[in-house]
Amino acid sequence: MHFHVEVRNLCKDYPGKRALIDVSFGVERGEIFALIGPNGAGKTTLLRILDLLDEPSSGTVLFRGAEVDYSIKDRKDLRRGIGMVFQRTVLFNMSTFDNVAYGLKVRGMSEREIREGVKAALELVRLQGFEGRNALALSGGEAQRVALAQALAIEPELLLLDEPTANLDPRNASIIEEVLSRVNREGKTTIIMSTHNVFQAENLAHRIALLNEGKIERIGAFQDIFERPHRFLSEFARLENVFSGFSKATPEGTSIIDVGNGLHIEAAFERSGSVIVHIPPEDIILSTRPIVSSARNTLEGLVVQISDLGSIVKLKVRSNRDFTAQITKRSFNDMKIGLNSKVFLAFKASSVKMI
Ligand code: ATP
């Protein structure tokens, strides 16, 4: 069995800059693969090579086990099955319909197929009724969703996205995340996306590659990579439930960490001085009633964001600080939680991990 997409020993040199250094990995069909890395790590460079827009300086790209030869025919044939959403949305000064229809027209679809394809794609990104609107007059979030609809209209077997939710408000970002999760689940679309947002990678990706200064530093499932989060991650990643503060060891061998805004978190380790801590969302117990338990940390807050990810729902809860908790869809429905619901959170001192 071969990978759906594979790169071997990729290098990319720009004048005076090595943007990719010996990058190798394979992505399975139907996998969501996230590239995480700070600015300038080489994510865009790598995605443009995978989109066959640019050629590597050395190394190979393989689709379904066959090496890309960069002939016009090879590029054209392969690119028919690839959808790409760029970091900066590139929409044409035309109606939303025409923008979404673009890829279908280029592929010589019939009028009826184009109409149906555009309709389905706009429904997917929840922009029904936007057909006649000029794409350049849309909000940033709407424009990004149109760009996604354009990429999805061709029903790509491979979808590439460069920071698809950067600079978007939470509502638009969560719509995009839901669409990605759905097309991957239902259409088995292979997705390779870059993101700065570790939380998003955790939600969506089956595997993650950490890219730093053109090199892959680590590759694996979220749990493998973030079990003991790497210190450099905290410099750029917007990890959820990450707090920096001042820790004071207690005589019981635990620590009380002042993370600001009047919030003190108890941790099972013994440490005095400044620390950065992470509480995994799955370790937070959420309830609509005050929680009586042995958990050393209990809080009360309001639900300010809900992300439906299929069987799991992530909730952002505003307390002294924002926390993210995750619960099953079933508990979510049972608890009848909505935006602005009052909820209670609890987590154990042993769930507070130092990074
Ligand atoms: P960001 O998150 O800021 O988009 P990135 O991980 O996508 O970063 P790239 O855009 O791939 O990073 O850039 C990798 C490196 O290559 C950077 O140092 C960048 O300045 C450089 N670079 C990118 N494109 C070119 C180019 N056309 N010519 C010269 N240098 C370039």
Tab-separated table of N, CA and C in Angstrom, residues 271-337:
chain	number	residue	atom	x	y	z
A	271	ARG	N	6.524	23.365	43.150
A	271	ARG	CA	7.382	24.274	42.388
A	271	ARG	C	7.159	25.718	42.859
A	272	SER	N	8.222	26.457	43.010
A	272	SER	CA	8.082	27.884	43.310
A	272	SER	C	8.750	28.663	42.189
A	273	GLY	N	8.065	29.711	41.739
A	273	GLY	CA	8.636	30.510	40.654
A	273	GLY	C	7.671	30.594	39.493
A	274	SER	N	8.113	31.175	38.378
A	274	SER	CA	7.168	31.326	37.264
A	274	SER	C	7.055	30.026	36.471
A	275	VAL	N	5.841	29.750	36.071
A	275	VAL	CA	5.568	28.493	35.345
A	275	VAL	C	4.570	28.749	34.219
A	276	ILE	N	4.577	27.825	33.268
A	276	ILE	CA	3.502	27.800	32.262
A	276	ILE	C	2.830	26.448	32.433
A	277	VAL	N	1.513	26.463	32.562
A	277	VAL	CA	0.821	25.188	32.752
A	277	VAL	C	-0.252	24.983	31.688
A	278	HIS	N	-0.585	23.733	31.492
A	278	HIS	CA	-1.586	23.342	30.502
A	278	HIS	C	-2.540	22.361	31.167
A	279	ILE	N	-3.835	22.580	30.953
A	279	ILE	CA	-4.824	21.627	31.461
A	279	ILE	C	-5.538	21.041	30.242
A	280	PRO	N	-5.333	19.759	29.942
A	280	PRO	CA	-5.976	19.179	28.753
A	280	PRO	C	-7.496	19.312	28.847
A	281	PRO	N	-8.142	19.785	27.763
A	281	PRO	CA	-9.595	19.991	27.802
A	281	PRO	C	-10.356	18.739	28.235
A	282	GLU	N	-9.831	17.558	27.873
A	282	GLU	CA	-10.573	16.333	28.219
A	282	GLU	C	-10.487	16.001	29.704
A	283	ASP	N	-9.619	16.693	30.442
A	283	ASP	CA	-9.512	16.445	31.884
A	283	ASP	C	-10.446	17.347	32.684
A	284	ILE	N	-11.175	18.215	31.996
A	284	ILE	CA	-12.045	19.140	32.721
A	284	ILE	C	-13.459	18.581	32.775
A	285	ILE	N	-13.968	18.474	33.988
A	285	ILE	CA	-15.340	17.985	34.154
A	285	ILE	C	-16.263	19.193	34.091
A	286	LEU	N	-17.358	19.022	33.349
A	286	LEU	CA	-18.273	20.146	33.159
A	286	LEU	C	-19.655	19.741	33.634
A	287	SER	N	-20.318	20.651	34.322
A	287	SER	CA	-21.641	20.327	34.839
A	287	SER	C	-22.500	21.583	34.845
A	288	THR	N	-23.814	21.380	34.834
A	288	THR	CA	-24.693	22.550	34.921
A	288	THR	C	-25.040	22.855	36.377
A	289	ARG	N	-24.583	21.989	37.286
A	289	ARG	CA	-24.796	22.218	38.726
A	289	ARG	C	-23.447	22.350	39.414
A	290	PRO	N	-23.417	22.994	40.592
A	290	PRO	CA	-22.138	23.077	41.318
A	290	PRO	C	-21.568	21.676	41.534
A	291	ILE	N	-20.264	21.548	41.357
A	291	ILE	CA	-19.641	20.218	41.412
A	291	ILE	C	-19.065	19.969	42.803
A	292	VAL	N	-19.497	18.849	43.391
A	292	VAL	CA	-18.914	18.454	44.670
A	292	VAL	C	-18.045	17.251	44.365
A	293	SER	N	-16.743	17.415	44.475
A	293	SER	CA	-15.858	16.292	44.158
A	293	SER	C	-14.525	16.505	44.838
A	294	SER	N	-13.648	15.542	44.664
A	294	SER	CA	-12.330	15.669	45.287
A	294	SER	C	-11.407	16.537	44.429
A	295	ALA	N	-11.872	16.939	43.241
A	295	ALA	CA	-11.031	17.763	42.380
A	295	ALA	C	-10.678	19.059	43.109
A	296	ARG	N	-9.405	19.421	43.055
A	296	ARG	CA	-8.933	20.570	43.832
A	296	ARG	C	-9.300	21.898	43.179
A	297	ASN	N	-9.687	21.872	41.944
A	297	ASN	CA	-9.991	23.126	41.256
A	297	ASN	C	-11.435	23.141	40.787
A	298	THR	N	-12.205	24.106	41.252
A	298	THR	CA	-13.589	24.232	40.788
A	298	THR	C	-13.850	25.691	40.406
A	299	LEU	N	-14.606	25.878	39.370
A	299	LEU	CA	-14.855	27.218	38.838
A	299	LEU	C	-16.279	27.319	38.332
A	300	GLU	N	-16.718	28.553	38.153
A	300	GLU	CA	-18.040	28.773	37.586
A	300	GLU	C	-17.841	29.716	36.405
A	301	GLY	N	-18.599	29.514	35.328
A	301	GLY	CA	-18.417	30.414	34.182
A	301	GLY	C	-19.578	30.352	33.211
A	302	LEU	N	-19.436	31.095	32.119
A	302	LEU	CA	-20.475	31.130	31.088
A	302	LEU	C	-19.928	30.554	29.791
A	303	VAL	N	-20.762	29.819	29.077
A	303	VAL	CA	-20.346	29.247	27.797
A	303	VAL	C	-20.320	30.371	26.759
A	304	VAL	N	-19.165	30.603	26.151
A	304	VAL	CA	-19.068	31.689	25.165
A	304	VAL	C	-18.819	31.187	23.748
A	305	GLN	N	-18.527	29.901	23.612
A	305	GLN	CA	-18.305	29.364	22.260
A	305	GLN	C	-18.561	27.869	22.273
A	306	ILE	N	-19.225	27.410	21.204
A	306	ILE	CA	-19.533	25.979	21.099
A	306	ILE	C	-19.012	25.485	19.749
A	307	SER	N	-18.155	24.492	19.739
A	307	SER	CA	-17.689	23.920	18.467
A	307	SER	C	-18.129	22.469	18.397
A	308	ASP	N	-18.990	22.199	17.431
A	308	ASP	CA	-19.515	20.853	17.248
A	308	ASP	C	-18.563	20.087	16.339
A	309	LEU	N	-17.937	19.055	16.862
A	309	LEU	CA	-16.947	18.326	16.064
A	309	LEU	C	-17.386	16.890	15.828
A	310	GLY	N	-18.673	16.699	15.645
A	310	GLY	CA	-19.151	15.335	15.402
A	310	GLY	C	-19.549	14.693	16.717
A	311	SER	N	-18.775	13.699	17.154
A	311	SER	CA	-19.169	13.008	18.389
A	311	SER	C	-18.755	13.796	19.634
A	312	ILE	N	-17.903	14.782	19.417
A	312	ILE	CA	-17.414	15.577	20.556
A	312	ILE	C	-17.780	17.041	20.384
A	313	VAL	N	-18.084	17.699	21.495
A	313	VAL	CA	-18.372	19.129	21.440
A	313	VAL	C	-17.364	19.836	22.342
A	314	LYS	N	-16.744	20.877	21.804
A	314	LYS	CA	-15.802	21.656	22.608
A	314	LYS	C	-16.501	22.923	23.056
A	315	LEU	N	-16.319	23.274	24.311
A	315	LEU	CA	-16.969	24.472	24.825
A	315	LEU	C	-15.918	25.404	25.390
A	316	LYS	N	-16.047	26.668	25.032
A	316	LYS	CA	-15.177	27.658	25.665
A	316	LYS	C	-15.986	28.287	26.797
A	317	VAL	N	-15.427	28.267	27.975
A	317	VAL	CA	-16.146	28.760	29.150
A	317	VAL	C	-15.387	29.955	29.715
A	318	ARG	N	-16.102	31.058	29.854
A	318	ARG	CA	-15.468	32.262	30.393
A	318	ARG	C	-15.642	32.304	31.905
A	319	SER	N	-14.542	32.222	32.614
A	319	SER	CA	-14.552	32.375	34.066
A	319	SER	C	-13.580	33.515	34.346
A	320	ASN	N	-12.788	33.446	35.414
A	320	ASN	CA	-11.779	34.491	35.607
A	320	ASN	C	-10.867	34.513	34.381
A	321	ARG	N	-10.626	33.336	33.832
A	321	ARG	CA	-9.910	33.194	32.562
A	321	ARG	C	-10.753	32.281	31.674
A	322	ASP	N	-10.430	32.209	30.373
A	322	ASP	CA	-11.181	31.320	29.484
A	322	ASP	C	-10.650	29.893	29.589
A	323	PHE	N	-11.568	28.961	29.686
A	323	PHE	CA	-11.197	27.543	29.712
A	323	PHE	C	-11.894	26.831	28.573
A	324	THR	N	-11.273	25.773	28.083
A	324	THR	CA	-11.930	24.946	27.076
A	324	THR	C	-12.150	23.561	27.656
A	325	ALA	N	-13.379	23.091	27.533
A	325	ALA	CA	-13.690	21.742	28.011
A	325	ALA	C	-14.265	20.974	26.848
A	326	GLN	N	-14.145	19.662	26.872
A	326	GLN	CA	-14.777	18.892	25.806
A	326	GLN	C	-15.679	17.823	26.401
A	327	ILE	N	-16.843	17.656	25.788
A	327	ILE	CA	-17.774	16.635	26.266
A	327	ILE	C	-18.320	15.894	25.050
A	328	THR	N	-18.931	14.766	25.285
A	328	THR	CA	-19.491	14.033	24.154
A	328	THR	C	-20.757	14.756	23.693
A	329	LYS	N	-21.098	14.526	22.442
A	329	LYS	CA	-22.302	15.139	21.875
A	329	LYS	C	-23.517	14.749	22.707
A	330	ARG	N	-23.485	13.493	23.178
A	330	ARG	CA	-24.605	12.994	23.941
A	330	ARG	C	-24.779	13.777	25.254
A	331	SER	N	-23.686	13.965	25.991
A	331	SER	CA	-23.794	14.732	27.240
A	331	SER	C	-24.230	16.153	26.922
A	332	PHE	N	-23.697	16.681	25.828
A	332	PHE	CA	-24.047	18.054	25.446
A	332	PHE	C	-25.561	18.174	25.257
A	333	ASN	N	-26.123	17.222	24.529
A	333	ASN	CA	-27.578	17.263	24.309
A	333	ASN	C	-28.337	17.052	25.624
A	334	ASP	N	-27.859	16.113	26.435
A	334	ASP	CA	-28.541	15.836	27.717
A	334	ASP	C	-28.533	17.058	28.621
A	335	MET	N	-27.418	17.772	28.614
A	335	MET	CA	-27.282	18.903	29.548
A	335	MET	C	-27.986	20.159	29.054
A	336	LYS	N	-28.419	20.146	27.799
A	336	LYS	CA	-29.132	21.296	27.222
A	336	LYS	C	-28.346	22.598	27.398
A	337	ILE	N	-27.087	22.532	27.002
A	337	ILE	CA	-26.238	23.721	27.136
A	337	ILE	C	-26.343	24.565	25.873
